[in-house]
mmCIF file of C-alpha atoms and ligand atoms in Angstrom:
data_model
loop_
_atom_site.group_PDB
_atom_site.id
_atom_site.type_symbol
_atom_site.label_atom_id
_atom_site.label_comp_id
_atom_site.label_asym_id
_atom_site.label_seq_id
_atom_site.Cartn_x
_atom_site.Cartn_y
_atom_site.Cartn_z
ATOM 1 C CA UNK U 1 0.000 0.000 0.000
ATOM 2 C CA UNK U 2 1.425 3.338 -1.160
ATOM 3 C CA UNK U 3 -0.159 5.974 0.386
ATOM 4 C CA UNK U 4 -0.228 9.658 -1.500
ATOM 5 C CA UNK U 5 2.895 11.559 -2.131
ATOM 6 C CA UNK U 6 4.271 13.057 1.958
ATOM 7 C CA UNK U 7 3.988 16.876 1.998
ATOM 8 C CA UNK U 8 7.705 18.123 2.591
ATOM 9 C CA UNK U 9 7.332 18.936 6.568
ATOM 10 C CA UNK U 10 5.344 15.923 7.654
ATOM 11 C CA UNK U 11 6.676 14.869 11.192
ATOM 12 C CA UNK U 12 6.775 11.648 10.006
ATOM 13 C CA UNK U 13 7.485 9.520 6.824
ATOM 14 C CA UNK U 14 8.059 6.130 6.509
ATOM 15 C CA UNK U 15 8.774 4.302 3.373
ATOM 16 C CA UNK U 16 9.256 0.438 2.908
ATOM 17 C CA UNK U 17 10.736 0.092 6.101
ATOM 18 C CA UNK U 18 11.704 -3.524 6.848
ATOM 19 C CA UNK U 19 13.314 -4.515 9.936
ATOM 20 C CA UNK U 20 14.224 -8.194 10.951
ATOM 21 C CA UNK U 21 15.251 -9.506 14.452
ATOM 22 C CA UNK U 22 16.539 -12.133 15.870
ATOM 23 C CA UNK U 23 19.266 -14.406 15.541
ATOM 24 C CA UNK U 24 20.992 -15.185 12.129
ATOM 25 C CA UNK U 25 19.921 -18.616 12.441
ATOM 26 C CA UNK U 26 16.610 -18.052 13.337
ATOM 27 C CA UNK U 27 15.600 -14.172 11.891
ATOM 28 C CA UNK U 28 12.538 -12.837 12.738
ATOM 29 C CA UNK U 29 10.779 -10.440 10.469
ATOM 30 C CA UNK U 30 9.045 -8.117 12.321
ATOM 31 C CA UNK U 31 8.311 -4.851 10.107
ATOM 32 C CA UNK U 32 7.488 -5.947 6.577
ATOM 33 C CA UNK U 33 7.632 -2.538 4.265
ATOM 34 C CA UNK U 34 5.879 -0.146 6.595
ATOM 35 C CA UNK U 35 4.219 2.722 4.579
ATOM 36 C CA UNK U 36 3.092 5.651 7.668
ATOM 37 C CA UNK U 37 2.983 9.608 6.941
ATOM 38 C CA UNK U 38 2.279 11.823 10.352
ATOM 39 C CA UNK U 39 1.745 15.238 8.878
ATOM 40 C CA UNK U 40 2.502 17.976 10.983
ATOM 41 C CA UNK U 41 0.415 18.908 13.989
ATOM 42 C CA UNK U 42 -1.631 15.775 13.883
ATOM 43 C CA UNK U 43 -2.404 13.145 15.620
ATOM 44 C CA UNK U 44 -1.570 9.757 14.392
ATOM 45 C CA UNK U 45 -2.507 6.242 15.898
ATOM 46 C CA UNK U 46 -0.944 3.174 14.807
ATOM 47 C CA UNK U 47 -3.479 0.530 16.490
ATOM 48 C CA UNK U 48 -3.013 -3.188 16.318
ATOM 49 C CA UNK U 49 -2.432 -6.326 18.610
ATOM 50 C CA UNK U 50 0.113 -7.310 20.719
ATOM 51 C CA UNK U 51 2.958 -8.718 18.567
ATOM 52 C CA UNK U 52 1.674 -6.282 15.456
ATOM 53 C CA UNK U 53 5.018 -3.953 14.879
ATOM 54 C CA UNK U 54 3.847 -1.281 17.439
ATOM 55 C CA UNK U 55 7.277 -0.842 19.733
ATOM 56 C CA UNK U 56 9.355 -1.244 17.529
ATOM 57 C CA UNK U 57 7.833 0.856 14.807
ATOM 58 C CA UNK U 58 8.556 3.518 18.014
ATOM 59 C CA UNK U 59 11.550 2.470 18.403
ATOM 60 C CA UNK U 60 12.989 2.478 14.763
ATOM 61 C CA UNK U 61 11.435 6.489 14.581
ATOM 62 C CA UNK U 62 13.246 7.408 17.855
ATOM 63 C CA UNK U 63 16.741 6.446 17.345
ATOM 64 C CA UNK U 64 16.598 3.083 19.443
ATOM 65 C CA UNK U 65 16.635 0.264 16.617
ATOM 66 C CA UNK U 66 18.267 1.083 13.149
ATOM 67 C CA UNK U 67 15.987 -0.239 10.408
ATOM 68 C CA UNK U 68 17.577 -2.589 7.447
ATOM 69 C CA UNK U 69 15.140 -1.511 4.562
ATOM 70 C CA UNK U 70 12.786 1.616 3.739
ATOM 71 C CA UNK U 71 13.598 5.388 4.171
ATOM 72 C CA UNK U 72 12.733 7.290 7.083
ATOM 73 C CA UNK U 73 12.504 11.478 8.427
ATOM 74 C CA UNK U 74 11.372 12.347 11.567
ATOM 75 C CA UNK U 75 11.230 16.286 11.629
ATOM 76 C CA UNK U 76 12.850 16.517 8.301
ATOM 77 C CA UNK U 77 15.818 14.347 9.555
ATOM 78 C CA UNK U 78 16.998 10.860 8.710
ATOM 79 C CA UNK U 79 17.597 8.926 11.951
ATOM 80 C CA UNK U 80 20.379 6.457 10.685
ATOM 81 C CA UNK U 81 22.409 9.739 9.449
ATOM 82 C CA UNK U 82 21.406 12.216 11.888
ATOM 83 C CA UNK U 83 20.541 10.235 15.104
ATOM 84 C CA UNK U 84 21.372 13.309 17.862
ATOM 85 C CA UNK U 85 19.842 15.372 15.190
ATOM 86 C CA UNK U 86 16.448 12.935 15.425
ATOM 87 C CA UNK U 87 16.527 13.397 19.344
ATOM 88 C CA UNK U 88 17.324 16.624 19.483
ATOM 89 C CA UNK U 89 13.417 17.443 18.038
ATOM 90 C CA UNK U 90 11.175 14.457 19.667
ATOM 91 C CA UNK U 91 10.038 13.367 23.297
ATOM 92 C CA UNK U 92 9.150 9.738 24.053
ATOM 93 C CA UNK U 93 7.060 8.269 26.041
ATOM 94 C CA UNK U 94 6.138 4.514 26.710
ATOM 95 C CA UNK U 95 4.345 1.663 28.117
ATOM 96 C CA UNK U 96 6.567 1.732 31.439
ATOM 97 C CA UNK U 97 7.315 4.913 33.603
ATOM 98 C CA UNK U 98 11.019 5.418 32.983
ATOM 99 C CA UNK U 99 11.692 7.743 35.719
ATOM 100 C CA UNK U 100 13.810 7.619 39.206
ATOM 101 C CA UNK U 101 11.094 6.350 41.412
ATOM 102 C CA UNK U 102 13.313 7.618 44.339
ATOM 103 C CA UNK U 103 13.207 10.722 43.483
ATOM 104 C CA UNK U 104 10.408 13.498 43.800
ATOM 105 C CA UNK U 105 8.392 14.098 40.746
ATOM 106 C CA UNK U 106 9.855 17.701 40.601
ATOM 107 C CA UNK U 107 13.694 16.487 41.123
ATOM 108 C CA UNK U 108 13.035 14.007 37.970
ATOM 109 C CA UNK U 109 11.720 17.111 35.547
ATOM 110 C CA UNK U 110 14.559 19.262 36.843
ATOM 111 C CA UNK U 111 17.121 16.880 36.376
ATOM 112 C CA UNK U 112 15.827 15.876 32.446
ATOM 113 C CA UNK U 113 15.807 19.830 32.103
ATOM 114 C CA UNK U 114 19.274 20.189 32.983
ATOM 115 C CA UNK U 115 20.504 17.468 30.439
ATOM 116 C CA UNK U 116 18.417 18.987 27.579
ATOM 117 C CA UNK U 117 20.132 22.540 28.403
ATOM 118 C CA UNK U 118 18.118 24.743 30.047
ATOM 119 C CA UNK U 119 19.638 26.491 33.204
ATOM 120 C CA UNK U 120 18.754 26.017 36.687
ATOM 121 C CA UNK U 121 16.616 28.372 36.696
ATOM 122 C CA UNK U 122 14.911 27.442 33.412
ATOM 123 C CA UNK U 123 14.666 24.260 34.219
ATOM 124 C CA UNK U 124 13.177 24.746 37.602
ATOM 125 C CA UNK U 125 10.196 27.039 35.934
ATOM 126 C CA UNK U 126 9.416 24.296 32.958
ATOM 127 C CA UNK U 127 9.168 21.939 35.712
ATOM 128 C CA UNK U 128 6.778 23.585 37.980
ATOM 129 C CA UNK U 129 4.709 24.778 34.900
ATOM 130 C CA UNK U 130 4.574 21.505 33.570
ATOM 131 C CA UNK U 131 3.678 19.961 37.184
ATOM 132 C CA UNK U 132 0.735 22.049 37.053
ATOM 133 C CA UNK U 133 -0.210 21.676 33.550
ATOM 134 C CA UNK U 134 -0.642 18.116 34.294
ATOM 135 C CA UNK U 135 -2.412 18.171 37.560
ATOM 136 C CA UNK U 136 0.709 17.087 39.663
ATOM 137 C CA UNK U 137 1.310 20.095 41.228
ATOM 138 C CA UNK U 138 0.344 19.193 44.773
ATOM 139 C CA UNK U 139 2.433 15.881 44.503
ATOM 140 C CA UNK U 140 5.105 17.640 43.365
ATOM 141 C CA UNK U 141 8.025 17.252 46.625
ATOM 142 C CA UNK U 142 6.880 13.719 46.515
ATOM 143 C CA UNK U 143 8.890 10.498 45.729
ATOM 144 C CA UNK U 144 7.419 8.733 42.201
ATOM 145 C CA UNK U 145 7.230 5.264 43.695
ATOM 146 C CA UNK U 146 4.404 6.359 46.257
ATOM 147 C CA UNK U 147 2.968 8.114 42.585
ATOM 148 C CA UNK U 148 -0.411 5.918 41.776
ATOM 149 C CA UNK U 149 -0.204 4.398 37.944
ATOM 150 C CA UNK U 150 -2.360 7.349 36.078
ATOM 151 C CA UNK U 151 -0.093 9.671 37.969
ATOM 152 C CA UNK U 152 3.104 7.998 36.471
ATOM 153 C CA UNK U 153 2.022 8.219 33.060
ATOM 154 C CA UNK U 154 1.360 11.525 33.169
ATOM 155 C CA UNK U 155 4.934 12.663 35.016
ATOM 156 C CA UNK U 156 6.505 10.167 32.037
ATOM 157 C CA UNK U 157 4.410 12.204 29.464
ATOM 158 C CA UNK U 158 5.468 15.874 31.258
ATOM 159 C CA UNK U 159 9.212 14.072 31.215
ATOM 160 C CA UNK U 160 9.061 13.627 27.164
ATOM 161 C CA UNK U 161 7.830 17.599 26.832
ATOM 162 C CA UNK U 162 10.511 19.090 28.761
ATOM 163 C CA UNK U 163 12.714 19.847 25.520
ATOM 164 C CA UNK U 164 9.770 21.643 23.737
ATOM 165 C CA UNK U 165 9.999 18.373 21.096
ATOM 166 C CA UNK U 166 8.273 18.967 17.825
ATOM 167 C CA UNK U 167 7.372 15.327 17.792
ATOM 168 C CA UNK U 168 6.123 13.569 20.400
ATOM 169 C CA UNK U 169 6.013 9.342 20.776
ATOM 170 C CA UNK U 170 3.728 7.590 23.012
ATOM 171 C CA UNK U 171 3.783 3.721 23.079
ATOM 172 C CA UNK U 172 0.657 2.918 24.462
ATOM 173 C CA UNK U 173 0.264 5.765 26.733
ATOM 174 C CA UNK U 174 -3.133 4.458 28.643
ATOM 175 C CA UNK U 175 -2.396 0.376 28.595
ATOM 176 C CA UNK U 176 -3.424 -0.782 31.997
ATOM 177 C CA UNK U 177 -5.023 2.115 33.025
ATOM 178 C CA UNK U 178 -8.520 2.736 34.579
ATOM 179 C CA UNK U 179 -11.183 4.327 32.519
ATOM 180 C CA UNK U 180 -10.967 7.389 34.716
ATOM 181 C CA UNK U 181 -7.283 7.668 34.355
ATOM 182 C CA UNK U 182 -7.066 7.325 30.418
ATOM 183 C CA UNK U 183 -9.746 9.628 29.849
ATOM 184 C CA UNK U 184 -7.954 12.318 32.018
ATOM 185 C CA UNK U 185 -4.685 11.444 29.868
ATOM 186 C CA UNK U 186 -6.875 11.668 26.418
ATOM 187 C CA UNK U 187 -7.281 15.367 28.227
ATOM 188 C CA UNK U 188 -3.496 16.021 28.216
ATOM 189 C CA UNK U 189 -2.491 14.721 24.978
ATOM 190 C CA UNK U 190 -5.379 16.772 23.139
ATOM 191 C CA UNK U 191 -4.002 19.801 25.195
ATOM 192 C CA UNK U 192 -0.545 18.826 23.714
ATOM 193 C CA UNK U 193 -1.873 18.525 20.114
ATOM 194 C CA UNK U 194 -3.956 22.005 20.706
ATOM 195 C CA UNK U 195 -0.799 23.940 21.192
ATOM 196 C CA UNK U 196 1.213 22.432 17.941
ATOM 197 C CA UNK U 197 3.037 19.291 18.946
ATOM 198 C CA UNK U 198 2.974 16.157 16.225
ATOM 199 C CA UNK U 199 1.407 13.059 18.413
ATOM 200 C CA UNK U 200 2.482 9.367 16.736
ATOM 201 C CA UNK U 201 1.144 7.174 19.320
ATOM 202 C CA UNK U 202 0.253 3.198 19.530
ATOM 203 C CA UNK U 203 -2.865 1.698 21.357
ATOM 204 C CA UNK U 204 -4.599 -1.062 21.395
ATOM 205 C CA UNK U 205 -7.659 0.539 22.097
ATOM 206 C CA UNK U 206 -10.082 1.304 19.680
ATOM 207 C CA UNK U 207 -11.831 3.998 20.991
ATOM 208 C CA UNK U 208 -8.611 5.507 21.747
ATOM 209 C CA UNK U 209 -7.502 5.801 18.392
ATOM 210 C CA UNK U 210 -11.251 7.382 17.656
ATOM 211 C CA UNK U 211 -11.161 9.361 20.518
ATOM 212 C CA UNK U 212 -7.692 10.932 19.773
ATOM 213 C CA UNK U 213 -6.576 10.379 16.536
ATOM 214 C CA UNK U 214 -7.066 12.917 12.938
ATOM 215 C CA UNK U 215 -5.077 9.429 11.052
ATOM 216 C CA UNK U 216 -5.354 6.004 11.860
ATOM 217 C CA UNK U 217 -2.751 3.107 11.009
ATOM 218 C CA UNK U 218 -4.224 -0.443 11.288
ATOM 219 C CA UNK U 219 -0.990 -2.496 12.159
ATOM 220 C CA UNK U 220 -1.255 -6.300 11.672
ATOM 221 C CA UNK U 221 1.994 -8.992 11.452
ATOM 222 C CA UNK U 222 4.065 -5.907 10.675
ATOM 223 C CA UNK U 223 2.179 -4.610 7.714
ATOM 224 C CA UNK U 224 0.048 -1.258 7.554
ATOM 225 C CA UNK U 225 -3.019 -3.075 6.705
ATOM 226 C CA UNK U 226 -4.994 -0.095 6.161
ATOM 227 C CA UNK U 227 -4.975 3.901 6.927
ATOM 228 C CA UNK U 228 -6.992 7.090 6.913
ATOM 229 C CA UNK U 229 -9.286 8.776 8.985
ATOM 230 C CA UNK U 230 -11.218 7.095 11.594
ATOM 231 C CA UNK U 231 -14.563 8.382 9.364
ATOM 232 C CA UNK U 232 -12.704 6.969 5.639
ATOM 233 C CA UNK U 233 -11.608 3.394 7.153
ATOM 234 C CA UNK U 234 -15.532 3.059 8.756
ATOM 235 C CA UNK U 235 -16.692 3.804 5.133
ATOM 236 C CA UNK U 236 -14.571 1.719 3.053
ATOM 237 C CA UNK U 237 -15.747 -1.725 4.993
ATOM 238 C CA UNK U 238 -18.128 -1.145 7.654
ATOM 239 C CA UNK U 239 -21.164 -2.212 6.466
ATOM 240 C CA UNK U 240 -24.266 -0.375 7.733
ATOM 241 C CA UNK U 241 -26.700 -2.161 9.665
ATOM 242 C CA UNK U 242 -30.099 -1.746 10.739
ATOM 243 C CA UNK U 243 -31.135 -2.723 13.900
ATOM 244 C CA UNK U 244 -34.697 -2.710 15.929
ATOM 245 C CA UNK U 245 -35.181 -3.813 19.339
ATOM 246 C CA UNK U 246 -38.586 -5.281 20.237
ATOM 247 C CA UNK U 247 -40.525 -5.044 23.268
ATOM 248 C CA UNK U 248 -40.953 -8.660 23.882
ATOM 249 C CA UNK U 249 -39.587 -12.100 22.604
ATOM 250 C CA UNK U 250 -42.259 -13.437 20.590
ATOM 251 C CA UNK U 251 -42.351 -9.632 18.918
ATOM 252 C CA UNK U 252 -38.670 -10.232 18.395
ATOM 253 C CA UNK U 253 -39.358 -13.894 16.843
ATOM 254 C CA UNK U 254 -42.153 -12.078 14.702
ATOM 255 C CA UNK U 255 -40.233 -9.345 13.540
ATOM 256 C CA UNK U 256 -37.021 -11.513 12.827
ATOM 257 C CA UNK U 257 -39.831 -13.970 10.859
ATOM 258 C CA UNK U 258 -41.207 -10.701 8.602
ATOM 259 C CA UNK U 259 -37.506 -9.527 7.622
ATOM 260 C CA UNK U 260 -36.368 -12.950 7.289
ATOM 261 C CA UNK U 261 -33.851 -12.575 8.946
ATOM 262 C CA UNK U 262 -32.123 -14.431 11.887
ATOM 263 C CA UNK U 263 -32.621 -12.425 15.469
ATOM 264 C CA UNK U 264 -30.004 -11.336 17.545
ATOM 265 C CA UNK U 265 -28.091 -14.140 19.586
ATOM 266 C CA UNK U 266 -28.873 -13.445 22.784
ATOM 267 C CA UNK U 267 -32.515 -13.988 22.045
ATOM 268 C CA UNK U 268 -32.354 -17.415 22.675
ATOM 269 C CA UNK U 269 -31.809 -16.554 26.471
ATOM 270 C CA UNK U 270 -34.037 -13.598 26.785
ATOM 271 C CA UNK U 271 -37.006 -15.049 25.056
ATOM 272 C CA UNK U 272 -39.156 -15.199 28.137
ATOM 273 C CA UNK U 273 -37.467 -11.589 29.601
ATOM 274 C CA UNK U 274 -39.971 -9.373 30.160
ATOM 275 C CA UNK U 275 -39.692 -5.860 29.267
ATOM 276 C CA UNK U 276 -37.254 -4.405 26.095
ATOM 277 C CA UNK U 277 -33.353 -4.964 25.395
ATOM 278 C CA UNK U 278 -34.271 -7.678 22.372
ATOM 279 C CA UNK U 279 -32.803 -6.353 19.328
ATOM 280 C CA UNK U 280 -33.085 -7.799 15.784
ATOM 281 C CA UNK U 281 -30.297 -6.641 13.013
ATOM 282 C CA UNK U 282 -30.174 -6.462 9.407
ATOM 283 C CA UNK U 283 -27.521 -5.543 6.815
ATOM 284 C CA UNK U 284 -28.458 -2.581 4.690
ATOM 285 C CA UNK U 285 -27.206 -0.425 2.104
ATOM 286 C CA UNK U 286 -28.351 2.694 3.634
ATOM 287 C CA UNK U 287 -30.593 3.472 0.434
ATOM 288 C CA UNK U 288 -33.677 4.839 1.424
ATOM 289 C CA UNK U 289 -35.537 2.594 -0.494
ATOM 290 C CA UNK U 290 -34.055 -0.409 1.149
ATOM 291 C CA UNK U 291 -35.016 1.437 4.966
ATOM 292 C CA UNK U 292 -38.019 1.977 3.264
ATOM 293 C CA UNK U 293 -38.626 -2.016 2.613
ATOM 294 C CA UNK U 294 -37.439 -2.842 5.820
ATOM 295 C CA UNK U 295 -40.456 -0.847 7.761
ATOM 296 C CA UNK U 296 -42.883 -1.695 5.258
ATOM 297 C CA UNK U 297 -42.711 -5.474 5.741
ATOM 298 C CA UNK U 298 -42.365 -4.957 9.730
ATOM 299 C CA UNK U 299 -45.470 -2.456 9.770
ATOM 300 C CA UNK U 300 -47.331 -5.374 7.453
ATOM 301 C CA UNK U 301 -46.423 -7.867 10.386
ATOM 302 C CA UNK U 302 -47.876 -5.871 12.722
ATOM 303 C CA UNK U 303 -44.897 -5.821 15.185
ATOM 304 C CA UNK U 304 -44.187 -1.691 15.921
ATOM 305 C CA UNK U 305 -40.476 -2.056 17.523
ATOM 306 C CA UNK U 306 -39.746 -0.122 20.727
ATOM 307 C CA UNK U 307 -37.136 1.649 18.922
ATOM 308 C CA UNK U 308 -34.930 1.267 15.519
ATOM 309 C CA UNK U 309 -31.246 2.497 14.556
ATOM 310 C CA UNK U 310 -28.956 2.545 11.665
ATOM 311 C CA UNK U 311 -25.561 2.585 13.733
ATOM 312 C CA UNK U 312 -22.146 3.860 12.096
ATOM 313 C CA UNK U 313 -19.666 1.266 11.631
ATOM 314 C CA UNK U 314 -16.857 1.175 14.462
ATOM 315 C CA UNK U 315 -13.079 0.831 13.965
ATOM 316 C CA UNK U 316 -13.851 -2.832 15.312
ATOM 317 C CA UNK U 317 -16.093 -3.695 12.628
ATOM 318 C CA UNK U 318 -13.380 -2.314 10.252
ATOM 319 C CA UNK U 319 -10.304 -4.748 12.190
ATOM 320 C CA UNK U 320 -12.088 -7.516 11.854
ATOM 321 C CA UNK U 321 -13.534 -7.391 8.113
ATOM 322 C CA UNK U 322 -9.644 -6.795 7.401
ATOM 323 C CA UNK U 323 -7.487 -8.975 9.258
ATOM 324 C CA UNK U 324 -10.413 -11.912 10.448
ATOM 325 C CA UNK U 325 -9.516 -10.812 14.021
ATOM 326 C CA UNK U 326 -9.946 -8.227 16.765
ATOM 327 C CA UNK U 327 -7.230 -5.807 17.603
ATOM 328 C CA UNK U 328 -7.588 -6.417 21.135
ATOM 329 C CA UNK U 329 -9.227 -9.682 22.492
ATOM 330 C CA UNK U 330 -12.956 -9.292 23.962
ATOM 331 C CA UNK U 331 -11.978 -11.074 27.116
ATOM 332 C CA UNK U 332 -8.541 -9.547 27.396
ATOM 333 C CA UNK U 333 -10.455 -5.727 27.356
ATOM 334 C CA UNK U 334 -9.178 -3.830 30.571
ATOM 335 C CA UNK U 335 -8.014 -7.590 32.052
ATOM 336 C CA UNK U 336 -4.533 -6.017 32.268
ATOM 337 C CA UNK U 337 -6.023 -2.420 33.891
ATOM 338 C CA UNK U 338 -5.223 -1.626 37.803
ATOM 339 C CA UNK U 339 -7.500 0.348 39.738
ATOM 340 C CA UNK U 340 -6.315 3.808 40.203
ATOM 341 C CA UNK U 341 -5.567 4.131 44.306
ATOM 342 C CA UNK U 342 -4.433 7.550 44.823
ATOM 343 C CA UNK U 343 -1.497 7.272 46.553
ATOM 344 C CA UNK U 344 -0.765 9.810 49.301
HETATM 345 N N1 ADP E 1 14.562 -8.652 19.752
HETATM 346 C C1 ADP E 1 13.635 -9.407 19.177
HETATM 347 N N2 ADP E 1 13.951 -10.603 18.627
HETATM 348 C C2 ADP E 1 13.022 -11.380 18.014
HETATM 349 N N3 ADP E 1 11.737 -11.020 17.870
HETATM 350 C C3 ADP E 1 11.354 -9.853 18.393
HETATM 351 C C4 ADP E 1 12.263 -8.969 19.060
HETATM 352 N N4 ADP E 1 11.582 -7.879 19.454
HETATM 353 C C5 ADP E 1 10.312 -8.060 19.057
HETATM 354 N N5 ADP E 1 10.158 -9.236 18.419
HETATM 355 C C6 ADP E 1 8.926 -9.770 17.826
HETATM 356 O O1 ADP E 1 8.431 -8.821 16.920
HETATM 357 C C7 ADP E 1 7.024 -8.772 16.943
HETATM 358 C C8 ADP E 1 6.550 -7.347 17.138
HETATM 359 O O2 ADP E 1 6.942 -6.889 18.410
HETATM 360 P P1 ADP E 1 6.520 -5.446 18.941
HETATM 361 O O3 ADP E 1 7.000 -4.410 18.012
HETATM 362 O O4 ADP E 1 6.989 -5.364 20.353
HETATM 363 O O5 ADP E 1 4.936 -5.556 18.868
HETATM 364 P P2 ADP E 1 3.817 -4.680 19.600
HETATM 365 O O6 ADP E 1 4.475 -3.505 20.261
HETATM 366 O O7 ADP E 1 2.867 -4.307 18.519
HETATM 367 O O8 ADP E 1 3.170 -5.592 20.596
HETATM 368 C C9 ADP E 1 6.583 -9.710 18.049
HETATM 369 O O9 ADP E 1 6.162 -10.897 17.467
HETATM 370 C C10 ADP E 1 7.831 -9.904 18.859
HETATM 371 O O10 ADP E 1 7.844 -11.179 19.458
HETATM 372 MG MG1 MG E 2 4.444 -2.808 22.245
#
């Protein structure tokens, strides 16, 4: 997949890029001709399953893994010529909070100040504004390791914007997290976006991606499967679907009979319910003549349904029509997340 020619001061480009692991003996190819554009000042998440590319995707844009094959710029710069260059214009920010846990949250940003070469004084104001910008103000003089998990990924993402980077990285920035916490870290990152920064981040998360993202990578055995706007990638394959839910069962089995169509699964179970929740669904076109069938046949049965819908297509619809699989296991949704104690 090619995608459409990179304007000149896209944050990121990636062309080809091939990279293989492992051991001579036993190589492992793990990116197989990755094809990614960030432009500049937008958001852009690369969402697939564990094992997809993700990391090291990261890793190969931020100076940590030289790739084999493929051409890549971050910022304008070529990271296997210019690697200082490459860091000099990007924050990163993963899965695991890379700070000193035994030191104070404040003492960390300070220190990280210092080394990207602002003076003491400098370094002590982008701290404290940065403490505050991300709600950490009042933990501030206190050690990360008594810092609850919501509260270390955001010191890890105030940690990757010290240096003013033009390009920030975020590998899985919310993995593990509470609902609570990732929604107040979709907060952050949309702040960082607002005020100009590029955003290439990973998830696993659908919603994340939707919630966060103007471009959206799907990333499956190392391939870019598919990419475009949350909207575009619903278009091209979800397929619309029109879906009633009846007041009782044997309105349900009635309905289902009149549209010949199969009910919902869970009717089986809630046959004898009482009350609503039994839905029956249809594939449609859209066309208004088709929607216009639909009702027909259902008003010449007799059955009026409690309430109808023709819902939009999610990204999850869209994973699975193009790889035959989920990008995140149903069962393993939010297995992995730890609830958010606040630590004091
Ligand atoms: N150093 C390595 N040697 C061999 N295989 C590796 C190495 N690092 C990663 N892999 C393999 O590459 C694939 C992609 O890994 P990764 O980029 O970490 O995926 P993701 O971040 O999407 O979960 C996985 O199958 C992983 O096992
Ligand atoms: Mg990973």
């Amino acid at each position: 997949m090619r995608p459409r020619k990179p304007p000149a001061d896209a944050a990121v480009v990636m062309a080809d890029v091939g990279v293989t692991l492992g051991t001579a003996r036993r190589p492992v190819p793990v990116l197989n001709g990755v094809d990614l554009v960030l432009p500049r000042g937008e958001v852009l998440a690369l969402l697939g399953p564990n094992g997809a590319g993700k990391t090291t995707t990261i890793r190969v844009l931020t100076t940590q893994l030289r790739h084999q094959r493929g051409q890549v710029t971050v910022a304008g710069v070529d990271p296997l010529r210019h690697p200082a260059r490459v860091r000099r214009h990007i924050g990163v920010a993963g899965q695991q909070v890379s700070l000193d846990k035994r030191q104070t949250g404040l003492e960390n940003l300070v220190m990280l100040g210092r080394l990207s070469g602002l003076g003491r004084r400098a370094a002590h104001d982008r701290a404290h504004g940065l403490l505050d910008e991300f709600d950490l103000g009042v933990a501030s003089e206190r050690l990360v390791e008594t810092y609850s998990g919501g509260m270390g990924r955001r010191l890890d993402l105030a940690a990757a914007l010290i240096g003013r980077p033009q390009v920030l990285f975020l590998d899985e920035p919310t993995t593990g997290l509470d609902p609570r916490s990732r929604t107040s870290l979709w907060e952050v990152i949309r702040r960082i976006v607002a005020e100009g920064s590029s955003v290439f981040l990973t998830t696993q998360y659908l919603e994340e991606a939707d919630q966060l993202a103007s471009r959206v990578a799907l990333v499956d055995g190392g391939r870019v499967v598919a990419e475009g706007t949350p909207v575009d990638l619903k278009r091209r394959v979800g397929q619309a679907r029109l879906e009633f839910t009846l007041a009782t069962g044997p309105d349900a089995v009635r309905a289902a009979e009149a549209l010949d169509v199969v009910p919902a699964a869970e009717l089986g179970t809630e046959i004898d319910r009482e009350g609503a929740g039994l839905t029956v669904t249809l594939p449609t076109d859209g066309s208004v003549s088709h929607v216009r069938w639909v009702l027909e046949r259902l008003e010449h049965s007799g059955v009026a349904p409690v309430s109808w819908a023709m819902p939009e297509p999610t990204l999850d619809d869209v994973f699975l029509s193009l790889t035959g699989h989920l990008a995140r296991p149903l069962d393993a949704v939010d297995a992995s997340a730890e609830p958010e104690e606040m630590a004091s």
